[in-house]
Amino acid sequence: MNPILEKMLRGIVGQKIGSYRLNKFIGVGGFGGVFQASEMVRNTPIKEIALKIIPESSDEQLKELLTARALEHPYLIRSYNVGECEFFDTEMLYLAMELASSSLDQKITTGKLTTDTVKNITTQVASGLAFLHENNRVHRDLKPANILSINQQWKLSDFGLIRELNNSSYTETINIGGTIIYMPPEAFDGEISPAWDMWSLGVMLIQMLTGQLPYDFNNNYQKLTGQVIKGNIKIPPLPTEFKLIVEGCLQKDRAERWTASQVFNALSAKPSPVISFNQGKDFVEDLGNGVKLEMVYIPAGSFMMGANSREEGAYESQFPPHRVNVKAFYMAKYPITQAQYKAMMGGQNPSHFKGDNHPVDSVSWDMAQLFCQQLSENTGKIYQLPSEAQWEYACRAGATTPFYFGETLRDDLANYNATDTYGNGTKGKYRQETTPVGSFPPNGFGLYDMHGNVWEWCADTWHNNYRNAPNYGSAWVEQSSNIFVVRGGSWYSLPSRCRSARRDCYKRDTVSNLIGFRVIFQG
């Protein structure tokens, strides 16, 4: 920033912008001056914030600020408001944000970080990056000064260089921007991709672990530039648990670099997608008269819920993808069958398609709740419908593809309307009715029929998208709503409607031969 303009910005401390009073000039950010400010109501401060003033008001700059405002994730700095102001006869823009207590840059200067601290910081940064990348955006200025600490969480900030990817972005010549020490070699060829941020993360990891940078340039800018362009890095000895990650992030071929999700998974306690069906904790409920209810243990973990914009069939209700942490629980191995329903409900069977081993269908949300209540009374355990997050986590079983089988669906993998195709799949049989549970291959947790057969009621009321959704796996309920979520698709559904991320909804009193349910036990 121009030193004269910086001096002028320092001079407006004490002024008000809208409802914000500028208390202190913090410094210069990536694209403006940053102030500590108070949100005021009748001259009373109600919240301390950071307020960034940008000395221009172009449409492009406004678009960047609105992009920052729309990005919501636990490990991204939260933006509250975007506005316009005037100082020195100049129109300027501002962005009100969370106020951080410190930066990673400051923490590094205090000395070498412990491996546990580095793991914690990197896990959170990788989670934030995964969110950006899955929303087709790249940060492009990832560095310790832009990783801020708020309430013991580390968050990405300063989105002044953020770019939305499109088909031309991977080979588009651009104004480089960013901070050279953390730039990947391809930045000088104008190539933008999520791999840019992963290179930056690799450099940061070395710096956090050793206090050094992987370049030998003796403050010679020209020498440093040459090394960055050629990718001439020197990786020092590192702790074993980080060595593979750093090497993965610092591959010269960006196509070979690790993704943010790979880094997150490597550092978190997330279970492997390839998991034993029998956890040694599964159990069986005896419902009487030879009817059993098999419950499968679902281990705790973390996953990206929702669809990214590149997924075929994805649309607004499945956005934005967001990381959710899920506690361990048990889920019924199959959709509740007609035999199980009759055993708990005095012989009642509302199903259109009859068969004891077929899923019960034609049950409303309230009927499913009554079943859970009766099952709980009979067993002494609290059974309930899964939350939407629990359902998707259990369905994916570690998979990030549209289906737990992979990228496509076939009629030998699920019961759905196979007269249509998905991805590179082929057409197949449309059975036009439910099939016995367990007729198709299970997922990595050992659950059956998560795609197709019958839609399954969840505990959540319907929301049009995932903005402000909880990230801890519980049901998201609006008490005034009578519309509830269903998941998984049905025998009638086209393949795109059977995806892991697909959501739909019905009124709670809806009775349809498309809809059934399964139960969970939290333990």
Short mmCIF file of C-alpha atoms in Angstrom, two decimals:
data_model
loop_
_atom_site.label_atom_id
_atom_site.label_comp_id
_atom_site.label_asym_id
_atom_site.label_seq_id
_atom_site.Cartn_x
_atom_site.Cartn_y
_atom_site.Cartn_z
CA MET A 1 0.00 0.00 0.00
CA ASN A 2 1.13 3.54 -0.72
CA PRO A 3 2.88 4.90 2.45
CA ILE A 4 1.08 8.22 2.06
CA LEU A 5 -2.30 6.47 1.97
CA GLU A 6 -1.31 4.36 4.96
CA LYS A 7 -0.49 7.52 6.89
CA MET A 8 -3.86 8.99 5.92
CA LEU A 9 -5.67 5.85 7.07
CA ARG A 10 -3.91 6.03 10.41
CA GLY A 11 -5.35 9.52 10.69
CA ILE A 12 -8.97 8.36 10.65
CA VAL A 13 -8.74 6.44 13.92
CA GLY A 14 -11.69 7.55 16.04
CA GLN A 15 -13.96 8.12 13.04
CA LYS A 16 -17.21 6.19 12.44
CA ILE A 17 -18.16 4.20 9.36
CA GLY A 18 -21.82 3.37 9.52
CA SER A 19 -22.31 1.69 12.88
CA TYR A 20 -18.59 0.99 13.33
CA ARG A 21 -16.14 3.15 15.30
CA LEU A 22 -12.46 2.85 14.34
CA ASN A 23 -10.50 2.35 17.57
CA LYS A 24 -7.01 1.35 16.46
CA PHE A 25 -5.02 0.96 13.25
CA ILE A 26 -3.76 -2.64 13.22
CA GLY A 27 -1.78 -2.60 9.99
CA VAL A 28 -1.83 -3.23 6.28
CA GLY A 29 -3.54 -6.32 4.92
CA GLY A 30 -3.37 -7.88 1.47
CA PHE A 31 -5.65 -5.31 -0.08
CA GLY A 32 -6.32 -2.57 2.47
CA GLY A 33 -5.80 -1.10 5.89
CA VAL A 34 -7.09 -3.04 8.90
CA PHE A 35 -8.58 -1.48 12.03
CA GLN A 36 -9.78 -2.74 15.35
CA ALA A 37 -13.30 -1.38 15.58
CA SER A 38 -16.44 -1.50 17.69
CA GLU A 39 -19.95 -2.04 16.44
CA MET A 40 -21.96 0.71 18.13
CA VAL A 41 -25.60 1.04 19.13
CA ARG A 42 -26.54 4.42 20.68
CA ASN A 43 -22.89 5.11 21.47
CA THR A 44 -22.60 1.77 23.25
CA PRO A 45 -20.07 -0.78 21.90
CA ILE A 46 -21.73 -4.18 21.47
CA LYS A 47 -19.10 -6.16 19.58
CA GLU A 48 -15.40 -5.84 18.78
CA ILE A 49 -14.56 -6.54 15.15
CA ALA A 50 -11.83 -6.11 12.56
CA LEU A 51 -12.69 -3.67 9.80
CA LYS A 52 -10.75 -3.60 6.55
CA ILE A 53 -10.88 -0.46 4.43
CA ILE A 54 -10.04 -0.86 0.75
CA PRO A 55 -8.93 2.33 -1.01
CA GLU A 56 -10.92 1.71 -4.17
CA SER A 57 -14.53 0.92 -5.02
CA SER A 58 -14.34 -0.85 -8.37
CA ASP A 59 -16.93 -3.43 -9.33
CA GLU A 60 -14.20 -6.09 -9.34
CA GLN A 61 -13.10 -5.22 -5.82
CA LEU A 62 -16.71 -5.23 -4.62
CA LYS A 63 -17.18 -8.68 -6.18
CA GLU A 64 -14.14 -9.96 -4.24
CA LEU A 65 -15.54 -8.60 -0.98
CA LEU A 66 -18.94 -10.11 -1.61
CA THR A 67 -17.21 -13.43 -2.31
CA ALA A 68 -15.45 -13.20 1.06
CA ARG A 69 -18.75 -12.30 2.72
CA ALA A 70 -20.49 -15.37 1.24
CA LEU A 71 -17.83 -17.88 2.34
CA GLU A 72 -18.90 -19.51 5.59
CA HIS A 73 -16.88 -22.27 7.22
CA PRO A 74 -15.57 -22.90 10.77
CA TYR A 75 -11.97 -22.38 9.61
CA LEU A 76 -12.48 -19.32 7.43
CA ILE A 77 -12.55 -15.83 8.96
CA ARG A 78 -16.19 -14.87 9.25
CA SER A 79 -17.26 -11.69 7.42
CA TYR A 80 -20.20 -9.75 8.81
CA ASN A 81 -20.85 -6.91 6.44
CA VAL A 82 -19.71 -5.19 3.24
CA GLY A 83 -20.23 -1.49 2.66
CA GLU A 84 -19.04 1.74 1.07
CA CYS A 85 -17.59 4.84 2.71
CA GLU A 86 -15.87 8.07 1.71
CA PHE A 87 -12.65 9.56 3.03
CA PHE A 88 -10.36 12.17 1.52
CA ASP A 89 -12.95 12.74 -1.24
CA THR A 90 -12.45 9.15 -2.32
CA GLU A 91 -15.02 6.34 -2.46
CA MET A 92 -13.76 3.31 -0.54
CA LEU A 93 -15.12 -0.13 0.38
CA TYR A 94 -15.00 -1.84 3.73
CA LEU A 95 -15.38 -5.35 5.10
CA ALA A 96 -16.34 -6.05 8.73
CA MET A 97 -14.90 -9.34 10.03
CA GLU A 98 -14.12 -11.39 13.12
CA LEU A 99 -11.37 -9.89 15.25
CA ALA A 100 -8.38 -12.22 15.70
CA SER A 101 -6.17 -12.37 18.77
CA SER A 102 -2.97 -13.32 16.92
CA SER A 103 -1.54 -14.75 13.71
CA LEU A 104 0.45 -17.85 12.88
CA ASP A 105 3.26 -15.53 11.79
CA GLN A 106 3.44 -14.16 15.33
CA LYS A 107 3.34 -17.66 16.82
CA ILE A 108 6.21 -18.86 14.61
CA THR A 109 8.40 -15.95 15.69
CA THR A 110 8.05 -17.02 19.33
CA GLY A 111 9.97 -20.21 18.61
CA LYS A 112 9.69 -23.74 17.23
CA LEU A 113 6.18 -25.19 17.48
CA THR A 114 5.46 -28.61 18.93
CA THR A 115 4.35 -31.33 16.52
CA ASP A 116 0.94 -31.46 18.24
CA THR A 117 0.49 -27.72 17.68
CA VAL A 118 1.53 -28.03 14.03
CA LYS A 119 -0.86 -30.93 13.57
CA ASN A 120 -3.74 -28.97 15.09
CA ILE A 121 -3.07 -25.86 12.98
CA THR A 122 -2.54 -27.79 9.76
CA THR A 123 -5.67 -29.90 10.23
CA GLN A 124 -7.78 -26.76 10.57
CA VAL A 125 -6.08 -24.99 7.65
CA ALA A 126 -6.52 -28.08 5.45
CA SER A 127 -10.20 -28.21 6.36
CA GLY A 128 -10.65 -24.58 5.31
CA LEU A 129 -8.75 -25.16 2.07
CA ALA A 130 -10.80 -28.26 1.27
CA PHE A 131 -13.93 -26.12 1.58
CA LEU A 132 -12.54 -23.45 -0.76
CA HIS A 133 -11.35 -25.98 -3.32
CA GLU A 134 -14.58 -27.93 -3.29
CA ASN A 135 -16.32 -24.63 -4.04
CA ASN A 136 -13.99 -24.05 -7.04
CA ARG A 137 -11.96 -21.33 -5.34
CA VAL A 138 -8.26 -20.89 -4.69
CA HIS A 139 -6.78 -18.66 -1.98
CA ARG A 140 -3.45 -17.86 -3.73
CA ASP A 141 -1.92 -16.01 -0.77
CA LEU A 142 -1.62 -18.69 1.89
CA LYS A 143 1.07 -17.71 4.37
CA PRO A 144 1.45 -17.53 8.17
CA ALA A 145 0.36 -13.88 8.31
CA ASN A 146 -2.99 -14.93 6.81
CA ILE A 147 -3.68 -17.70 9.33
CA LEU A 148 -5.36 -16.07 12.33
CA SER A 149 -6.26 -17.35 15.80
CA ILE A 150 -9.79 -16.78 17.09
CA ASN A 151 -11.02 -18.50 20.24
CA GLN A 152 -8.30 -21.15 19.94
CA GLN A 153 -9.25 -21.92 16.33
CA TRP A 154 -6.99 -21.21 13.35
CA LYS A 155 -8.73 -19.64 10.38
CA LEU A 156 -7.82 -18.61 6.84
CA SER A 157 -8.09 -14.89 6.17
CA ASP A 158 -7.31 -12.24 3.58
CA PHE A 159 -9.15 -13.37 0.47
CA GLY A 160 -7.94 -10.47 -1.65
CA LEU A 161 -6.42 -12.81 -4.22
CA ILE A 162 -9.09 -15.50 -4.11
CA ARG A 163 -10.12 -16.67 -7.54
CA GLU A 164 -13.06 -18.68 -8.77
CA LEU A 165 -11.98 -21.50 -11.04
CA ASN A 166 -13.54 -22.10 -14.41
CA ASN A 167 -12.53 -24.09 -17.47
CA SER A 168 -9.90 -21.52 -18.49
CA SER A 169 -8.42 -20.87 -15.06
CA TYR A 170 -5.92 -23.70 -15.17
CA THR A 171 -3.95 -22.17 -18.03
CA GLU A 172 -4.93 -18.52 -17.83
CA THR A 173 -2.20 -15.88 -17.72
CA ILE A 174 -2.76 -13.63 -14.72
CA ASN A 175 -1.24 -10.93 -12.60
CA ILE A 176 0.80 -13.13 -10.26
CA GLY A 177 0.02 -11.54 -6.88
CA GLY A 178 0.64 -13.46 -3.68
CA THR A 179 3.84 -13.67 -1.63
CA ILE A 180 6.76 -15.08 -3.57
CA ILE A 181 8.22 -17.33 -0.86
CA TYR A 182 5.00 -19.34 -0.76
CA MET A 183 4.28 -19.38 -4.51
CA PRO A 184 4.48 -22.59 -6.57
CA PRO A 185 6.62 -22.74 -9.73
CA GLU A 186 3.58 -22.70 -12.04
CA ALA A 187 2.46 -19.32 -10.65
CA PHE A 188 4.95 -17.67 -13.00
CA ASP A 189 3.29 -19.38 -15.95
CA GLY A 190 -0.07 -17.99 -14.87
CA GLU A 191 -1.56 -21.38 -14.00
CA ILE A 192 -4.18 -21.34 -11.24
CA SER A 193 -5.45 -24.48 -9.52
CA PRO A 194 -6.02 -25.76 -5.97
CA ALA A 195 -2.49 -27.18 -6.19
CA TRP A 196 -1.22 -23.59 -5.78
CA ASP A 197 -2.48 -23.52 -2.19
CA MET A 198 -1.11 -26.98 -1.47
CA TRP A 199 2.43 -25.90 -2.42
CA SER A 200 2.04 -22.91 -0.11
CA LEU A 201 0.89 -25.23 2.69
CA GLY A 202 3.96 -27.44 2.18
CA VAL A 203 6.29 -24.45 2.55
CA MET A 204 4.39 -23.32 5.64
CA LEU A 205 4.67 -26.77 7.20
CA ILE A 206 8.45 -26.71 6.88
CA GLN A 207 8.50 -23.24 8.42
CA MET A 208 6.28 -24.31 11.34
CA LEU A 209 8.29 -27.46 12.04
CA THR A 210 11.81 -26.07 11.65
CA GLY A 211 11.59 -22.29 11.76
CA GLN A 212 13.28 -22.27 8.34
CA LEU A 213 12.23 -21.85 4.72
CA PRO A 214 13.15 -24.42 2.04
CA TYR A 215 15.23 -21.88 0.06
CA ASP A 216 18.79 -20.60 0.36
CA PHE A 217 18.73 -17.03 -0.92
CA ASN A 218 20.47 -14.82 1.70
CA ASN A 219 17.89 -12.05 1.27
CA ASN A 220 18.69 -11.89 -2.44
CA TYR A 221 15.28 -11.36 -4.08
CA GLN A 222 16.52 -12.24 -7.57
CA LYS A 223 18.09 -15.46 -6.35
CA LEU A 224 14.92 -16.37 -4.46
CA THR A 225 12.77 -15.74 -7.53
CA GLY A 226 14.96 -18.05 -9.61
CA GLN A 227 14.68 -20.85 -7.05
CA VAL A 228 10.89 -20.46 -6.76
CA ILE A 229 10.43 -20.52 -10.54
CA LYS A 230 12.51 -23.71 -10.82
CA GLY A 231 11.00 -25.27 -7.71
CA ASN A 232 14.46 -25.74 -6.21
CA ILE A 233 13.43 -26.54 -2.67
CA LYS A 234 15.47 -28.10 0.12
CA ILE A 235 13.35 -30.22 2.44
CA PRO A 236 15.12 -30.54 5.82
CA PRO A 237 14.73 -33.56 8.12
CA LEU A 238 11.15 -33.65 9.41
CA PRO A 239 9.12 -35.69 11.91
CA THR A 240 7.97 -38.93 10.29
CA GLU A 241 4.26 -38.08 10.48
CA PHE A 242 4.84 -34.89 8.42
CA LYS A 243 7.50 -36.03 5.97
CA LEU A 244 5.11 -37.71 3.54
CA ILE A 245 2.65 -34.81 3.71
CA VAL A 246 5.29 -32.18 2.97
CA GLU A 247 6.71 -34.21 0.10
CA GLY A 248 3.19 -34.66 -1.25
CA CYS A 249 2.46 -30.93 -1.11
CA LEU A 250 5.78 -29.94 -2.71
CA GLN A 251 5.63 -32.09 -5.83
CA LYS A 252 6.85 -30.01 -8.79
CA ASP A 253 4.18 -31.58 -10.97
CA ARG A 254 1.02 -29.99 -9.60
CA ALA A 255 -1.05 -32.92 -10.84
CA GLU A 256 0.87 -35.13 -8.37
CA ARG A 257 0.40 -32.89 -5.35
CA TRP A 258 -1.70 -33.92 -2.41
CA THR A 259 -5.14 -32.40 -2.05
CA ALA A 260 -6.36 -30.57 1.04
CA SER A 261 -8.63 -33.51 1.85
CA GLN A 262 -5.66 -35.90 1.71
CA VAL A 263 -3.75 -33.72 4.17
CA PHE A 264 -6.75 -33.47 6.48
CA ASN A 265 -7.36 -37.22 6.41
CA ALA A 266 -3.69 -37.97 7.04
CA LEU A 267 -3.64 -35.79 10.16
CA SER A 268 -7.09 -36.48 11.58
CA ALA A 269 -8.32 -39.60 13.28
CA LYS A 270 -10.71 -40.29 10.44
CA PRO A 271 -11.26 -44.02 9.84
CA SER A 272 -10.12 -45.58 6.63
CA PRO A 273 -12.80 -46.04 3.95
CA VAL A 274 -11.71 -49.68 3.84
CA ILE A 275 -13.04 -50.83 7.16
CA SER A 276 -13.94 -54.16 8.66
CA PHE A 277 -17.68 -54.79 8.59
CA ASN A 278 -17.61 -56.29 12.06
CA GLN A 279 -16.26 -53.71 14.48
CA GLY A 280 -16.65 -56.09 17.39
CA LYS A 281 -19.27 -53.64 18.68
CA ASP A 282 -22.20 -54.52 16.40
CA PHE A 283 -25.20 -55.95 18.20
CA VAL A 284 -28.57 -57.53 17.48
CA GLU A 285 -31.95 -56.70 19.04
CA ASP A 286 -34.42 -59.58 19.45
CA LEU A 287 -37.85 -58.22 18.50
CA GLY A 288 -39.63 -61.51 19.19
CA ASN A 289 -40.99 -64.34 17.06
CA GLY A 290 -37.62 -64.80 15.38
CA VAL A 291 -37.44 -61.20 14.13
CA LYS A 292 -34.05 -59.57 14.61
CA LEU A 293 -32.79 -56.00 14.22
CA GLU A 294 -29.08 -55.85 13.33
CA MET A 295 -27.30 -52.67 14.41
CA VAL A 296 -23.94 -51.70 12.89
CA TYR A 297 -21.32 -49.67 14.75
CA ILE A 298 -20.43 -46.44 12.91
CA PRO A 299 -17.13 -45.01 14.23
CA ALA A 300 -16.66 -41.33 14.95
CA GLY A 301 -15.12 -39.24 12.20
CA SER A 302 -15.21 -36.15 10.06
CA PHE A 303 -16.39 -35.69 6.48
CA MET A 304 -17.34 -33.14 3.86
CA MET A 305 -21.13 -33.02 3.75
CA GLY A 306 -22.88 -31.93 0.58
CA ALA A 307 -21.87 -31.79 -3.08
CA ASN A 308 -19.34 -29.67 -4.89
CA SER A 309 -20.48 -27.73 -7.94
CA ARG A 310 -18.70 -30.12 -10.33
CA GLU A 311 -20.78 -33.12 -9.26
CA GLU A 312 -23.34 -34.10 -11.85
CA GLY A 313 -26.85 -33.46 -10.54
CA ALA A 314 -25.69 -31.14 -7.75
CA TYR A 315 -27.70 -28.02 -7.07
CA GLU A 316 -28.36 -25.31 -4.48
CA SER A 317 -29.86 -27.43 -1.70
CA GLN A 318 -26.62 -29.45 -1.47
CA PHE A 319 -24.39 -26.35 -1.13
CA PRO A 320 -22.16 -25.27 0.39
CA PRO A 321 -20.18 -28.41 1.17
CA HIS A 322 -19.00 -28.17 4.76
CA ARG A 323 -16.99 -30.28 7.15
CA VAL A 324 -18.98 -32.05 9.85
CA ASN A 325 -17.69 -33.91 12.88
CA VAL A 326 -19.75 -36.96 13.81
CA LYS A 327 -19.73 -38.90 17.06
CA ALA A 328 -19.86 -42.69 17.02
CA PHE A 329 -23.31 -44.25 16.80
CA TYR A 330 -25.13 -47.40 15.67
CA MET A 331 -27.29 -47.62 12.56
CA ALA A 332 -29.68 -50.32 11.37
CA LYS A 333 -27.93 -52.56 8.87
CA TYR A 334 -30.95 -52.38 6.55
CA PRO A 335 -33.98 -50.15 6.15
CA ILE A 336 -36.63 -51.22 8.66
CA THR A 337 -38.34 -54.26 7.17
CA GLN A 338 -42.03 -55.09 7.17
CA ALA A 339 -41.37 -57.96 9.59
CA GLN A 340 -39.62 -55.60 12.01
CA TYR A 341 -42.35 -52.99 11.68
CA LYS A 342 -45.10 -55.55 12.36
CA ALA A 343 -43.19 -56.92 15.37
CA MET A 344 -43.18 -53.49 17.03
CA MET A 345 -46.53 -52.13 15.82
CA GLY A 346 -48.93 -54.91 16.69
CA GLY A 347 -48.95 -56.57 13.29
CA GLN A 348 -49.70 -53.41 11.33
CA ASN A 349 -48.18 -53.28 7.83
CA PRO A 350 -48.96 -50.18 5.75
CA SER A 351 -46.69 -51.23 2.87
CA HIS A 352 -47.83 -51.15 -0.75
CA PHE A 353 -45.22 -53.70 -1.86
CA LYS A 354 -45.69 -56.70 0.45
CA GLY A 355 -42.94 -58.95 1.73
CA ASP A 356 -41.59 -59.47 5.24
CA ASN A 357 -38.01 -58.96 4.08
CA HIS A 358 -38.86 -55.93 1.93
CA PRO A 359 -38.44 -52.47 3.47
CA VAL A 360 -41.59 -51.11 5.05
CA ASP A 361 -42.99 -48.38 2.82
CA SER A 362 -45.93 -45.97 2.97
CA VAL A 363 -44.92 -44.70 6.42
CA SER A 364 -45.18 -41.02 7.33
CA TRP A 365 -42.54 -39.27 9.42
CA ASP A 366 -44.88 -39.48 12.43
CA MET A 367 -45.37 -43.22 11.89
CA ALA A 368 -41.59 -43.68 11.84
CA GLN A 369 -41.36 -41.74 15.11
CA LEU A 370 -43.99 -43.98 16.70
CA PHE A 371 -41.95 -47.02 15.68
CA CYS A 372 -38.85 -45.50 17.33
CA GLN A 373 -40.85 -44.82 20.49
CA GLN A 374 -42.20 -48.37 20.64
CA LEU A 375 -38.77 -49.88 19.92
CA SER A 376 -37.23 -47.75 22.67
CA GLU A 377 -39.87 -48.83 25.18
CA ASN A 378 -39.39 -52.52 24.31
CA THR A 379 -35.58 -52.50 24.45
CA GLY A 380 -34.75 -49.87 27.09
CA LYS A 381 -32.51 -48.07 24.57
CA ILE A 382 -33.27 -44.74 22.92
CA TYR A 383 -33.82 -45.31 19.21
CA GLN A 384 -34.43 -42.44 16.81
CA LEU A 385 -34.25 -41.36 13.21
CA PRO A 386 -30.75 -40.38 12.04
CA SER A 387 -29.81 -36.77 11.55
CA GLU A 388 -29.15 -35.83 7.97
CA ALA A 389 -25.43 -35.55 8.75
CA GLN A 390 -25.35 -38.99 10.37
CA TRP A 391 -27.16 -40.47 7.39
CA GLU A 392 -24.77 -39.03 4.80
CA TYR A 393 -21.68 -39.85 6.87
CA ALA A 394 -22.87 -43.44 7.25
CA CYS A 395 -23.79 -43.68 3.56
CA ARG A 396 -20.42 -42.43 2.31
CA ALA A 397 -18.38 -44.66 4.67
CA GLY A 398 -15.32 -42.61 3.77
CA ALA A 399 -16.09 -42.30 0.05
CA THR A 400 -16.03 -38.86 -1.57
CA THR A 401 -17.58 -40.02 -4.85
CA PRO A 402 -21.28 -39.53 -5.73
CA PHE A 403 -22.08 -43.09 -4.64
CA TYR A 404 -20.32 -45.29 -2.13
CA PHE A 405 -19.51 -47.60 -5.07
CA GLY A 406 -17.78 -44.81 -7.00
CA GLU A 407 -18.68 -42.43 -9.81
CA THR A 408 -21.56 -44.37 -11.40
CA LEU A 409 -24.55 -46.51 -10.53
CA ARG A 410 -25.62 -49.82 -12.13
CA ASP A 411 -28.70 -51.97 -11.70
CA ASP A 412 -26.60 -54.72 -10.05
CA LEU A 413 -25.56 -52.28 -7.34
CA ALA A 414 -28.91 -50.78 -6.30
CA ASN A 415 -32.65 -50.75 -6.95
CA TYR A 416 -33.53 -47.58 -8.89
CA ASN A 417 -34.90 -46.44 -12.24
CA ALA A 418 -32.04 -47.60 -14.47
CA THR A 419 -33.71 -46.44 -17.69
CA ASP A 420 -31.55 -43.34 -17.20
CA THR A 421 -27.78 -43.14 -16.66
CA TYR A 422 -25.33 -41.20 -14.51
CA GLY A 423 -21.80 -40.28 -15.55
CA ASN A 424 -20.42 -43.03 -17.75
CA GLY A 425 -22.93 -45.58 -16.49
CA THR A 426 -25.15 -47.74 -18.68
CA LYS A 427 -28.89 -48.27 -18.78
CA GLY A 428 -30.33 -51.28 -17.05
CA LYS A 429 -33.36 -52.84 -15.38
CA TYR A 430 -36.17 -50.76 -13.88
CA ARG A 431 -37.83 -53.07 -11.36
CA GLN A 432 -40.73 -50.73 -10.50
CA GLU A 433 -41.04 -52.03 -6.93
CA THR A 434 -39.00 -52.52 -3.78
CA THR A 435 -36.59 -55.42 -3.45
CA PRO A 436 -35.70 -57.50 -0.36
CA VAL A 437 -33.21 -55.68 1.84
CA GLY A 438 -29.59 -56.75 1.43
CA SER A 439 -30.01 -57.68 -2.25
CA PHE A 440 -27.08 -55.49 -3.31
CA PRO A 441 -23.50 -54.94 -2.11
CA PRO A 442 -22.96 -53.10 1.21
CA ASN A 443 -20.82 -50.01 1.74
CA GLY A 444 -17.57 -49.79 3.70
CA PHE A 445 -19.39 -49.74 7.05
CA GLY A 446 -21.44 -52.81 6.17
CA LEU A 447 -24.72 -50.94 5.57
CA TYR A 448 -27.09 -52.04 2.80
CA ASP A 449 -29.56 -50.23 0.52
CA MET A 450 -28.27 -46.73 1.19
CA HIS A 451 -28.81 -45.95 -2.50
CA GLY A 452 -32.29 -46.61 -3.88
CA ASN A 453 -35.05 -49.01 -2.76
CA VAL A 454 -36.84 -46.51 -0.46
CA TRP A 455 -36.22 -42.93 0.58
CA GLU A 456 -35.39 -42.79 4.28
CA TRP A 457 -36.80 -40.23 6.73
CA CYS A 458 -34.31 -38.15 8.73
CA ALA A 459 -34.82 -36.19 11.95
CA ASP A 460 -34.08 -32.82 10.30
CA THR A 461 -36.60 -30.31 9.05
CA TRP A 462 -35.99 -29.05 5.53
CA HIS A 463 -33.61 -26.15 4.84
CA ASN A 464 -33.06 -24.82 1.33
CA ASN A 465 -29.27 -25.08 1.65
CA TYR A 466 -26.49 -25.66 4.17
CA ARG A 467 -25.76 -22.04 5.06
CA ASN A 468 -25.46 -21.82 8.86
CA ALA A 469 -25.86 -25.59 9.18
CA PRO A 470 -24.44 -27.18 12.36
CA ASN A 471 -21.08 -28.87 11.94
CA TYR A 472 -21.31 -31.39 14.77
CA GLY A 473 -23.62 -34.01 13.30
CA SER A 474 -26.84 -33.26 15.15
CA ALA A 475 -30.27 -32.79 13.58
CA TRP A 476 -31.04 -29.30 12.28
CA VAL A 477 -34.62 -28.62 13.31
CA GLU A 478 -36.93 -25.63 12.95
CA GLN A 479 -39.83 -26.17 15.34
CA SER A 480 -42.28 -24.27 13.12
CA SER A 481 -41.65 -26.52 10.10
CA ASN A 482 -43.65 -29.62 9.20
CA ILE A 483 -41.46 -30.55 6.23
CA PHE A 484 -38.77 -33.17 6.86
CA VAL A 485 -35.75 -34.47 4.96
CA VAL A 486 -35.55 -37.80 3.15
CA ARG A 487 -32.36 -39.36 1.86
CA GLY A 488 -31.07 -42.06 -0.47
CA GLY A 489 -33.51 -42.23 -3.38
CA SER A 490 -35.99 -45.02 -4.11
CA TRP A 491 -36.94 -47.76 -6.56
CA TYR A 492 -38.60 -45.03 -8.64
CA SER A 493 -35.68 -42.57 -8.59
CA LEU A 494 -33.37 -41.73 -11.45
CA PRO A 495 -29.71 -42.38 -10.57
CA SER A 496 -28.80 -38.73 -9.89
CA ARG A 497 -31.44 -38.68 -7.14
CA CYS A 498 -29.77 -41.62 -5.38
CA ARG A 499 -26.43 -39.85 -4.77
CA SER A 500 -24.95 -39.68 -1.27
CA ALA A 501 -25.37 -35.90 -1.24
CA ARG A 502 -28.88 -35.82 -2.68
CA ARG A 503 -31.58 -34.34 -0.43
CA ASP A 504 -35.33 -34.23 -0.80
CA CYS A 505 -38.27 -33.47 1.48
CA TYR A 506 -41.89 -34.28 2.21
CA LYS A 507 -44.51 -33.10 4.67
CA ARG A 508 -44.44 -35.11 7.87
CA ASP A 509 -47.85 -36.71 7.16
CA THR A 510 -46.90 -37.86 3.65
CA VAL A 511 -47.61 -41.55 3.00
CA SER A 512 -45.92 -42.89 -0.13
CA ASN A 513 -44.68 -46.25 -1.38
CA LEU A 514 -41.40 -44.44 -2.12
CA ILE A 515 -40.60 -43.77 1.54
CA GLY A 516 -39.35 -45.91 4.42
CA PHE A 517 -36.78 -45.36 7.18
CA ARG A 518 -34.04 -46.85 9.29
CA VAL A 519 -33.08 -46.17 12.90
CA ILE A 520 -30.01 -45.26 14.92
CA PHE A 521 -28.92 -45.73 18.52
CA GLN A 522 -26.48 -43.15 19.86
CA GLY A 523 -25.07 -45.43 22.52
#
